[in-house]
Amino acid sequence: MKLQVNLGANSYPITIEYNALANIKETINVNRKVAIITDTGVPEKWVNMVAAQCPNHFVLTFEQGEQSKCFDTYKYLLEQCIEHNMSRKDCVIAIGGGVVGDISGFVAATYMRGIDFYNIPTTILSQVDSSVGGKVAIDMGSYKNIVGAFWQPKAVIIDPQVLSTLSIRQQHNGLFEALKMGMILDAELFELFEKDDLNLETIFQKSISLKKMVVEQDEKESSLRKILNFGHTIGHAIESDCGLNTFLHGECVSMGMLFFIEDKALKERVLKIYEKLEAPQVPDYSVDTILDIISHDKKTTGATTTVVKVPTLGKYILEEYSNEQLRDVLERGPYEK
Amino acid sequence: MKLQVNLGANSYPITIEYNALANIKETINVNRKVAIITDTGVPEKWVNMVAAQCPNHFVLTFEQGEQSKCFDTYKYLLEQCIEHNMSRKDCVIAIGGGVVGDISGFVAATYMRGIDFYNIPTTILSQVDSSVGGKVAIDMGSYKNIVGAFWQPKAVIIDPQVLSTLSIRQQHNGLFEALKMGMILDAELFELFEKDDLNLETIFQKSISLKKMVVEQDEKESSLRKILNFGHTIGHAIESDCGLNTFLHGECVSMGMLFFIEDKALKERVLKIYEKLEAPQVPDYSVDTILDIISHDKKTTGATTTVVKVPTLGKYILEEYSNEQLRDVLERGPYEK
């Protein structure tokens, strides 16, 4: 299956195909220097499969984990691009999860003011969410994605075979972002999660198509795209507060969503799905610390914070919250009935 | 005088007015947090004049000189933006020469994936050249502008009164870029440099208008904009080779142009102007070192380098040069007759 993300001069195809990894030449011009960027968590066989198709490549591998999405890794990758004498016409291929895609995309966005970038996401999380839309970034200190750019890939290649090497926890982690899409935009997608057997293929297609639709309408996140931050305002803050690597990103989003589901019956349904997906419990937190982190978050403009709420299944509300309102939400907690 | 740079959604005004610095509110919304970025070479009175008009500002000052256009300064400025809790709706104002504009623009381009950027150039070089066009960047090692972005300012404010505090050398430095514009595009502009008295006002207007025209036709430097690199291929390499700070940027461009003026009578005229502007002599260089630096330069694609040549006054040719051709040029030297 092929989808086209329509963004004028920045349009690009998404290939979703079993064994697509063995045929990247169909999408990527590999007859130039290729920087393959990956991390230690990605099985070598996927990297080797791509590398074997690029006659003039080099591989840059950094330590797995959110702590690598930092200034030092960014600088190291740029230095390696210089070292290998990469030109403006060469390209970067990312193979990995969200961390690899985000930092590789930012390297491609800024090396020589921007070179071609291809994304091959290897986790459910990055396949259904972060690989589509061109948001690239690194963290600084405990502030996630605080430095970055909008840099659309030239193509995204999604090969379901790579999921075979993912742990169950990693798989569930990605499904929380797909569940999020259902909650705000598509009751049918949500209901797929309530079935005994998860129909992953349909869940993927639906959530990637929804992401594509939102990005096409608002590439630079000036309006509609903000709804994708559902669960992220508090989720990001918990992620930062607990130290990167305690929880996975999707797990934190699952926690963050609970604070803003207004329909109590819906929240019950969500908690049942969480049980099935083994979502971790929201840890104890200090209200002041979480508020402090949120105030640095990109969604904050001066005194208020844009939050996304779900009144009923498949619907969303964007609302400006004062610090006091956020404090109330945090004091009530995620499990309040 | 006001000019408008027409780039669709990225359009912006250039104000060229005596005392414009005292009236920035006409152009900039200062009712938000303002990061004023400058360096130790900029007289405090200009910074204070701007700061006094911004009720909620902070000033970040770094050491003057090309060596500051580096990763460490970039990181420091970003950390300060976080420290001051800058939001997506806040803005950066650069006050200074090309180094200040380039690095401040890159900070604005990447902080929270891009915030508003205003440029107040205080040298002739930055007024006639680098402040217009949205090329922002930092250096890495000896590679100039190797990491950066295209990020158009929201407005450029050019106030001729700031030139009163510039040294003669700094003034001449900037005029070489204006002379470059004349050589490739406008014989009349060139001839203004041959007059006994330099009509700075007309030189400014003509060169800024030409820059604007070129940028409008090719914002991302995929074709026409490359002609502005006249003098830069070898000039940049000499600048890197001699250590940043030995020569000024415009001085290096003046050296680089000599290699590619094909009309010998024109070269004589150019050398006479150089005498008047006290252009430094091209230093001794190692051909191999210069070639090595050029191969890393952004204009290099694989085996060839795009060079800009001037066959006769007001005309340009873009040509792909092999390494061997470049070696010949360097071996013949800049003063060959």
XYZ file of C-alpha atoms in Angstrom:
674
model
C 0.000 0.000 0.000
C 1.204 3.497 -0.853
C -0.017 6.770 0.625
C 0.975 10.220 -0.587
C 1.402 13.056 1.928
C 0.360 16.151 -0.005
C 2.356 19.184 1.093
C 3.047 21.021 -2.161
C 6.774 21.069 -2.885
C 7.348 19.002 0.273
C 5.051 16.100 -0.695
C 6.269 12.547 -0.230
C 5.181 8.907 -0.403
C 4.695 6.467 2.469
C 5.220 2.852 1.457
C 3.600 0.284 3.776
C 4.650 -3.110 2.489
C 5.946 -6.416 3.747
C 9.582 -6.741 2.604
C 9.808 -3.082 1.510
C 13.184 -2.991 3.281
C 14.620 -5.295 0.644
C 13.586 -2.925 -2.141
C 14.503 0.567 -1.023
C 15.842 1.397 -4.493
C 12.263 1.676 -5.663
C 11.932 4.795 -3.520
C 15.430 6.068 -2.766
C 18.154 7.145 -5.179
C 21.051 5.244 -3.595
C 23.624 6.249 -6.202
C 25.240 8.855 -3.975
C 26.803 8.999 -0.528
C 24.354 7.632 2.055
C 24.687 8.223 5.808
C 22.751 5.435 7.523
C 21.943 6.512 11.074
C 20.719 3.961 13.629
C 21.076 2.961 17.284
C 22.223 -0.068 19.249
C 18.615 -1.207 19.770
C 17.985 -1.884 16.081
C 18.762 -5.469 15.010
C 21.764 -5.514 12.683
C 19.955 -7.533 10.090
C 17.685 -4.613 9.170
C 20.616 -2.218 8.925
C 22.599 -4.682 6.834
C 19.652 -5.250 4.510
C 19.523 -1.505 3.732
C 23.299 -1.012 3.646
C 23.724 -3.825 1.116
C 21.662 -1.798 -1.354
C 23.767 1.382 -1.027
C 27.123 1.093 -2.839
C 28.540 4.239 -1.200
C 27.343 4.250 2.405
C 28.596 4.582 5.956
C 26.772 3.593 9.142
C 26.599 5.762 12.287
C 25.296 3.958 15.373
C 24.665 5.586 18.731
C 23.594 4.188 22.105
C 19.871 3.318 22.297
C 17.658 5.504 24.502
C 16.150 8.953 24.858
C 19.326 10.222 26.598
C 21.062 9.953 23.202
C 18.673 12.484 21.624
C 20.958 15.245 22.851
C 23.341 17.933 21.699
C 26.403 15.694 21.958
C 24.981 13.043 19.629
C 23.758 15.735 17.226
C 27.233 17.258 17.088
C 28.880 13.848 16.682
C 26.635 12.957 13.747
C 27.321 16.290 12.011
C 31.058 15.859 12.519
C 30.827 12.423 10.927
C 28.969 13.865 7.927
C 31.817 16.373 7.463
C 34.399 13.643 8.028
C 32.819 11.592 5.242
C 32.768 14.645 3.011
C 28.985 14.564 2.493
C 27.768 17.062 -0.106
C 24.465 18.871 -0.498
C 23.294 16.218 -2.952
C 23.909 13.277 -0.601
C 21.344 11.879 1.833
C 20.567 10.536 5.290
C 18.591 7.331 5.901
C 17.299 6.801 9.456
C 16.629 3.214 10.555
C 15.115 2.971 14.024
C 12.487 4.277 16.384
C 11.435 7.827 17.195
C 14.758 8.839 18.724
C 16.692 7.799 15.611
C 14.180 9.466 13.284
C 14.029 12.711 15.259
C 17.770 13.279 15.583
C 18.641 12.009 12.068
C 15.987 14.293 10.617
C 17.435 17.261 12.499
C 20.920 16.410 11.208
C 19.536 16.247 7.643
C 17.580 19.492 8.178
C 20.671 21.456 9.209
C 23.689 19.846 7.519
C 24.594 22.331 4.751
C 21.203 23.987 5.416
C 19.314 20.805 4.565
C 19.882 17.582 2.613
C 17.560 14.729 1.605
C 16.173 12.652 4.457
C 14.554 9.195 4.328
C 12.908 7.546 7.286
C 12.625 3.792 7.842
C 10.814 3.471 11.189
C 11.315 0.139 12.969
C 8.957 0.470 15.931
C 5.162 0.637 16.006
C 5.423 4.015 17.721
C 7.465 5.573 14.949
C 5.554 3.799 12.192
C 2.135 5.022 13.275
C 3.200 8.425 14.533
C 6.575 10.144 14.530
C 7.845 9.108 11.089
C 5.063 11.017 9.324
C 4.897 14.792 9.545
C 8.418 16.201 9.518
C 8.768 17.196 13.157
C 12.451 16.632 13.945
C 14.252 17.635 17.127
C 16.617 16.973 19.976
C 16.199 17.438 23.741
C 18.167 19.798 25.980
C 18.443 18.960 29.643
C 15.010 17.711 30.638
C 13.231 19.671 27.894
C 12.026 17.346 25.186
C 12.156 18.427 21.526
C 13.085 21.974 22.502
C 15.500 22.411 19.559
C 14.481 21.264 16.103
C 12.852 22.022 12.777
C 10.077 21.062 10.405
C 11.872 18.971 7.793
C 9.757 16.595 5.743
C 11.317 13.291 4.689
C 11.595 12.550 0.955
C 9.954 9.184 1.660
C 8.901 6.955 4.560
C 9.281 3.187 4.222
C 7.249 1.056 6.629
C 7.995 -2.648 6.554
C 5.859 -4.705 8.971
C 8.490 -7.487 9.016
C 10.721 -5.363 11.283
C 8.120 -5.593 14.061
C 8.941 -9.287 14.476
C 12.049 -8.309 16.456
C 10.203 -5.925 18.817
C 9.483 -6.758 22.450
C 5.851 -6.906 23.597
C 6.386 -3.761 25.669
C 7.712 -1.880 22.618
C 4.717 -3.024 20.585
C 2.236 -1.856 23.205
C 4.121 1.409 23.547
C 3.394 2.242 19.915
C -0.226 1.220 20.105
C -0.963 3.954 22.656
C -0.359 6.606 19.963
C -2.687 4.749 17.606
C -5.280 4.550 20.387
C -4.886 8.309 20.850
C -5.781 8.875 17.187
C -8.918 6.810 17.680
C -9.934 8.674 20.807
C -9.747 12.130 19.234
C -10.777 11.378 15.646
C -12.177 7.930 14.926
C -14.467 5.842 17.133
C -14.086 2.844 14.796
C -10.319 2.832 15.238
C -10.812 2.989 19.009
C -13.230 0.073 18.951
C -10.670 -2.116 17.199
C -8.730 -2.014 20.468
C -11.701 -3.485 22.337
C -11.780 -6.631 20.203
C -10.218 -9.810 21.572
C -7.759 -10.009 18.700
C -6.010 -6.833 17.622
C -6.224 -6.314 13.863
C -2.838 -4.609 13.586
C -2.959 -4.078 9.835
C -6.194 -2.094 9.998
C -5.063 -0.208 13.103
C -1.899 0.842 11.243
C -3.639 1.906 8.088
C -6.245 3.918 9.941
C -3.852 5.718 12.237
C -1.258 6.550 9.555
C -4.024 7.852 7.283
C -5.362 10.066 10.079
C -1.896 11.413 10.844
C -1.353 12.178 7.159
C -4.692 14.009 6.959
C -3.903 16.195 9.974
C -0.374 17.028 8.758
C -1.672 17.929 5.291
C -4.080 20.406 6.813
C -1.583 22.018 9.164
C 2.054 21.181 8.450
C 3.570 23.679 10.882
C 1.235 23.023 13.826
C -0.391 26.416 13.848
C -3.901 25.033 14.477
C -5.380 21.553 13.846
C -2.120 19.648 14.355
C -2.177 20.668 18.005
C -4.848 18.006 18.632
C -2.127 15.360 18.211
C -0.700 16.640 21.482
C -3.582 14.933 23.302
C -1.959 13.227 26.286
C 1.372 14.956 25.674
C 1.152 18.038 27.905
C 1.252 16.078 31.157
C 2.706 12.953 29.489
C 5.891 14.763 28.384
C 6.252 16.300 31.821
C 6.017 12.906 33.536
C 8.511 11.522 31.022
C 10.979 14.320 31.832
C 10.347 14.154 35.560
C 10.912 10.412 35.902
C 14.151 10.648 33.997
C 14.221 9.682 30.352
C 14.191 5.853 30.016
C 12.033 5.022 33.073
C 8.918 4.948 30.935
C 8.579 4.738 27.170
C 7.085 7.666 25.271
C 3.793 5.979 24.395
C 3.378 4.834 27.991
C 3.662 8.444 29.155
C 1.111 9.529 26.563
C -1.243 6.844 27.901
C -0.844 8.401 31.360
C -1.280 11.959 30.092
C -4.503 11.168 28.258
C -6.259 10.017 31.422
C -6.228 13.559 32.834
C -8.274 14.918 29.936
C -10.926 12.299 29.170
C -14.119 13.993 30.319
C -16.598 11.173 29.726
C -16.379 8.802 32.701
C -17.811 5.813 30.865
C -15.209 6.326 28.140
C -12.456 6.485 30.729
C -13.580 3.077 32.030
C -13.349 1.650 28.518
C -9.892 3.191 28.088
C -8.661 1.704 31.374
C -9.810 -1.745 30.225
C -7.775 -1.381 27.037
C -4.812 -0.179 29.139
C -5.040 -3.371 31.178
C -4.838 -5.438 28.013
C -1.870 -3.369 26.746
C -0.211 -3.513 30.166
C 0.000 0.272 30.514
C 2.027 1.219 33.590
C 0.297 3.044 36.461
C 0.843 6.789 36.687
C 3.668 7.217 39.260
C 3.485 9.600 42.227
C 4.421 13.099 41.153
C 4.994 16.549 42.620
C 2.378 18.955 41.254
C 4.859 21.865 41.371
C 7.533 19.990 39.448
C 5.121 18.923 36.731
C 3.767 22.482 36.415
C 7.289 23.835 36.153
C 8.171 21.456 33.326
C 4.931 22.216 31.483
C 5.674 25.942 31.597
C 8.755 25.237 29.459
C 6.870 23.001 27.100
C 6.369 24.219 23.562
C 2.618 24.330 23.951
C 2.877 27.077 26.534
C 2.399 30.680 25.440
C 2.870 33.135 28.248
C 0.406 32.503 31.030
C -1.754 29.775 29.498
C -1.258 26.268 28.126
C -3.183 24.781 25.213
C -4.650 21.462 26.329
C -6.517 18.872 24.275
C -9.543 17.279 25.909
C -11.786 14.440 24.774
C -15.431 15.116 25.707
C -16.784 11.951 24.029
C -15.303 9.249 21.828
C -13.878 10.536 18.531
C -14.173 14.218 19.502
C -11.701 16.779 20.769
C -11.703 20.247 22.346
C -8.703 22.603 22.367
C -8.727 24.852 25.435
C -6.430 27.432 27.017
C -5.734 26.459 30.620
C -4.341 28.804 33.253
C -1.718 27.532 35.663
C -4.409 27.303 38.338
C -6.626 25.132 36.161
C -3.687 22.839 35.397
C -2.911 22.650 39.107
C -6.502 21.529 39.771
C -6.238 18.824 37.112
C -2.978 17.546 38.565
C -4.295 17.621 42.111
C -7.395 15.662 41.146
C -5.114 13.045 39.554
C -5.560 10.677 36.619
C -7.864 8.124 38.233
C -10.460 10.453 39.746
C -13.964 9.220 39.010
C 12.960 53.901 2.109
C 11.174 50.557 2.407
C 11.692 47.477 0.271
C 9.565 44.344 0.376
C 11.189 40.934 -0.132
C 8.479 38.880 -1.825
C 8.663 35.241 -0.793
C 5.023 34.232 -0.415
C 4.289 33.353 3.207
C 7.899 34.252 4.103
C 7.786 37.831 2.734
C 9.207 40.659 4.826
C 10.053 44.349 4.748
C 13.505 45.955 4.746
C 13.516 49.424 6.281
C 16.476 51.613 5.248
C 16.158 54.822 7.254
C 18.275 57.171 9.290
C 17.225 56.772 12.953
C 15.160 53.628 12.264
C 16.812 52.141 15.364
C 14.899 54.579 17.540
C 11.572 53.427 16.097
C 11.676 49.654 15.979
C 8.103 49.457 17.277
C 6.933 50.492 13.832
C 8.139 47.133 12.533
C 8.480 44.787 15.506
C 5.830 43.691 18.004
C 7.845 44.218 21.183
C 5.018 43.290 23.566
C 6.428 39.854 24.278
C 9.676 38.358 25.518
C 12.573 39.588 23.366
C 16.013 37.937 23.286
C 18.444 40.588 22.049
C 21.573 38.861 20.746
C 24.736 40.857 20.077
C 28.529 40.703 20.446
C 31.246 42.677 22.219
C 32.095 44.565 19.022
C 28.740 46.348 18.842
C 28.693 49.739 20.609
C 26.441 49.583 23.663
C 24.523 52.636 22.630
C 22.853 50.819 19.736
C 21.936 47.859 21.935
C 20.580 50.155 24.637
C 18.533 52.112 22.117
C 16.761 48.898 21.044
C 16.503 47.432 24.547
C 14.833 50.604 25.865
C 11.927 49.961 23.518
C 11.340 46.357 24.669
C 9.636 46.190 28.086
C 10.319 42.449 28.502
C 13.804 41.805 27.118
C 17.122 40.203 28.019
C 20.466 40.747 26.310
C 22.895 37.946 25.349
C 26.371 39.146 24.369
C 29.171 36.908 23.098
C 32.812 37.596 22.209
C 33.254 39.350 18.856
C 34.792 37.364 16.006
C 34.198 34.492 13.604
C 35.484 31.974 16.199
C 32.272 32.669 18.166
C 30.090 31.417 15.302
C 30.473 27.920 16.682
C 28.594 25.084 18.336
C 29.430 26.237 21.863
C 27.945 29.701 21.352
C 24.913 28.201 19.611
C 24.326 25.873 22.558
C 24.851 28.679 25.085
C 22.288 30.909 23.345
C 19.708 28.102 23.227
C 20.261 27.344 26.911
C 19.683 31.001 27.716
C 16.427 30.980 25.738
C 15.261 28.006 27.836
C 16.530 29.655 31.015
C 14.438 32.743 30.227
C 11.456 30.536 29.495
C 11.023 31.794 25.927
C 7.844 30.510 24.254
C 7.013 29.862 20.630
C 5.409 33.292 20.380
C 8.465 35.215 21.607
C 11.212 36.560 19.349
C 14.922 37.077 18.735
C 16.415 40.414 17.647
C 19.990 40.299 16.310
C 22.041 43.507 16.555
C 25.451 43.221 14.930
C 27.381 42.080 11.885
C 27.192 38.888 9.870
C 28.351 36.632 12.697
C 25.618 37.891 15.038
C 22.953 37.672 12.332
C 23.956 34.191 11.193
C 24.064 32.563 14.619
C 21.028 34.421 16.025
C 19.047 33.440 12.960
C 20.011 29.795 13.448
C 18.967 29.973 17.104
C 15.607 31.452 16.054
C 15.252 28.851 13.265
C 15.653 25.910 15.633
C 14.439 27.022 19.085
C 11.104 25.218 19.472
C 11.313 24.455 15.727
C 11.397 28.132 14.836
C 10.411 31.476 16.353
C 10.250 35.023 14.970
C 13.583 36.552 14.000
C 14.421 40.234 13.369
C 17.743 41.400 12.036
C 19.326 44.808 12.730
C 22.654 44.703 10.845
C 25.270 47.159 12.099
C 28.046 46.697 9.529
C 28.112 47.557 5.834
C 28.814 43.903 5.068
C 25.716 42.658 6.809
C 23.571 45.572 5.626
C 24.292 45.076 1.937
C 24.548 41.318 1.971
C 24.041 38.796 4.751
C 21.004 40.338 6.491
C 18.818 39.823 3.417
C 17.978 36.319 2.239
C 17.525 34.058 5.240
C 20.744 32.052 5.088
C 21.631 31.362 8.726
C 24.386 29.090 9.973
C 27.292 28.287 12.245
C 30.786 26.966 11.466
C 32.260 23.634 12.579
C 36.022 23.338 12.810
C 37.348 25.170 9.793
C 34.199 24.591 7.742
C 32.224 27.792 7.376
C 28.416 27.754 7.459
C 28.378 23.966 7.341
C 25.397 23.683 9.739
C 22.409 25.953 9.284
C 19.019 26.586 7.736
C 17.026 28.872 5.504
C 15.076 31.017 7.947
C 13.792 34.328 6.704
C 13.681 37.241 9.154
C 10.302 38.842 9.859
C 11.916 42.226 9.123
C 15.340 43.787 8.522
C 16.046 47.251 9.912
C 18.971 49.120 8.367
C 19.908 52.372 10.073
C 22.838 54.201 8.415
C 23.617 56.038 11.671
C 25.176 52.846 13.104
C 27.937 53.021 10.486
C 29.344 56.098 12.227
C 30.950 53.805 14.812
C 32.575 51.462 12.246
C 36.318 51.439 11.527
C 37.491 52.271 7.992
C 38.606 48.653 7.531
C 35.129 47.387 8.505
C 33.527 49.826 6.076
C 35.742 48.715 3.188
C 35.148 45.082 4.110
C 31.442 45.504 3.444
C 31.936 47.390 0.217
C 33.633 44.379 -1.403
C 30.310 42.486 -1.336
C 28.569 45.477 -2.931
C 31.317 45.622 -5.557
C 30.713 41.917 -6.199
C 27.050 42.647 -6.968
C 28.129 45.267 -9.462
C 30.628 42.981 -11.148
C 28.159 40.159 -11.779
C 24.931 42.107 -12.320
C 25.203 45.860 -12.712
C 27.931 47.831 -14.519
C 26.524 51.125 -13.178
C 26.910 49.972 -9.589
C 30.504 48.943 -10.365
C 31.274 52.319 -11.905
C 30.175 54.114 -8.737
C 33.283 52.599 -7.122
C 35.496 54.257 -9.723
C 34.333 57.756 -8.811
C 36.520 59.909 -6.566
C 33.783 60.187 -3.951
C 31.855 57.061 -3.042
C 28.091 57.659 -3.119
C 27.319 55.242 -0.310
C 23.578 55.805 -0.315
C 23.209 54.809 -3.966
C 25.657 51.911 -3.589
C 23.557 50.592 -0.707
C 20.231 50.937 -2.451
C 21.466 49.287 -5.622
C 23.170 46.354 -3.939
C 20.342 45.601 -1.493
C 17.806 45.770 -4.343
C 19.881 43.348 -6.405
C 20.214 40.943 -3.482
C 16.465 41.086 -2.910
C 15.797 40.365 -6.593
C 18.077 37.321 -6.616
C 16.647 35.905 -3.372
C 13.086 36.364 -4.621
C 13.869 34.328 -7.704
C 15.658 31.521 -5.882
C 15.165 31.480 -2.106
C 16.811 28.101 -1.488
C 19.829 28.566 -3.755
C 18.931 25.865 -6.220
C 19.956 27.930 -9.265
C 20.325 31.728 -9.725
C 21.305 32.448 -6.128
C 24.539 30.545 -6.688
C 25.901 33.556 -8.590
C 26.209 35.361 -5.246
C 28.987 32.903 -4.447
C 31.230 34.794 -6.880
C 34.550 35.105 -5.078
C 33.455 32.766 -2.291
C 34.745 29.367 -3.468
C 38.409 30.268 -3.072
C 37.681 33.204 -0.726
C 36.067 30.964 1.923
C 38.945 28.518 1.643
C 41.539 31.261 2.191
C 39.463 32.524 5.127
C 39.441 29.046 6.712
C 43.079 28.358 5.902
C 44.430 31.582 7.417
C 42.537 30.977 10.610
C 39.297 32.827 11.197
C 40.037 36.461 12.186
C 43.219 37.005 10.130
C 41.204 38.521 7.296
C 37.650 39.809 7.271
C 35.028 38.029 5.181
C 34.700 40.730 2.527
C 38.469 40.923 2.200
C 38.592 37.201 1.430
C 35.812 37.602 -1.148
C 37.868 40.365 -2.779
C 40.757 37.890 -3.054
C 38.562 35.059 -4.321
C 37.037 37.170 -7.100
C 40.418 37.853 -8.703
C 40.798 34.205 -9.702
C 37.657 34.294 -11.833
C 37.665 37.635 -13.647
C 38.331 36.653 -17.247
C 38.564 40.097 -18.835
C 42.073 41.411 -18.185
C 41.151 45.068 -18.642
C 38.372 44.615 -16.093
C 40.788 42.996 -13.662
C 42.999 46.100 -13.921
C 40.019 48.309 -13.075
C 39.156 46.057 -10.144
C 42.707 46.201 -8.791
C 42.573 50.006 -8.903
C 39.398 49.973 -6.823
C 41.043 47.482 -4.434
C 43.890 49.931 -3.944
C 41.425 52.653 -2.977
C 39.611 50.268 -0.592
C 42.921 49.032 0.810
C 42.207 45.379 -0.012
C 44.872 43.116 1.478
C 47.144 41.128 -0.866
C 46.301 37.456 -1.345
C 48.624 35.600 1.077
C 50.810 32.650 0.062
C 48.808 29.437 0.095
C 49.252 25.703 -0.380
C 47.271 24.582 -3.413
C 46.565 21.187 -1.831
C 45.210 22.699 1.377
C 42.916 25.092 -0.482
C 41.632 22.251 -2.706
C 40.991 20.110 0.340
C 38.943 22.842 2.012
C 36.977 23.531 -1.171
C 36.032 19.856 -1.458
C 34.186 20.249 1.851
C 32.532 23.449 0.795
C 28.818 23.409 0.225
C 29.189 24.236 -3.442
C 30.926 20.936 -4.116
C 28.889 18.028 -5.475
C 30.878 14.873 -5.857
C 33.740 15.387 -8.242
C 33.027 18.915 -9.500
C 32.684 22.383 -7.987
C 30.315 25.072 -9.231
C 32.341 28.232 -9.848
C 31.092 31.677 -10.809
C 33.138 33.529 -13.417
C 32.850 37.090 -14.752
C 33.593 37.211 -18.483
C 32.884 40.963 -18.845
C 31.503 43.641 -16.545
C 27.955 42.951 -15.309
C 27.871 39.374 -16.621
C 28.346 35.983 -14.994
C 28.896 32.360 -16.030
C 28.242 29.343 -13.786
C 30.556 26.457 -14.602
C 31.343 23.019 -13.194
C 35.078 22.736 -12.507
C 36.943 19.484 -11.977
C 39.584 19.286 -9.274
C 42.241 19.528 -11.968
C 40.772 22.717 -13.376
C 40.646 24.235 -9.900
C 44.255 23.207 -9.342
C 45.234 25.030 -12.546
C 43.447 28.171 -11.406
C 45.146 28.076 -8.021
C 48.540 27.401 -9.544
C 48.206 30.333 -11.952
C 47.396 32.546 -8.941
C 45.220 35.652 -8.545
C 47.501 38.207 -10.184
C 48.340 36.357 -13.399
C 47.979 38.667 -16.382
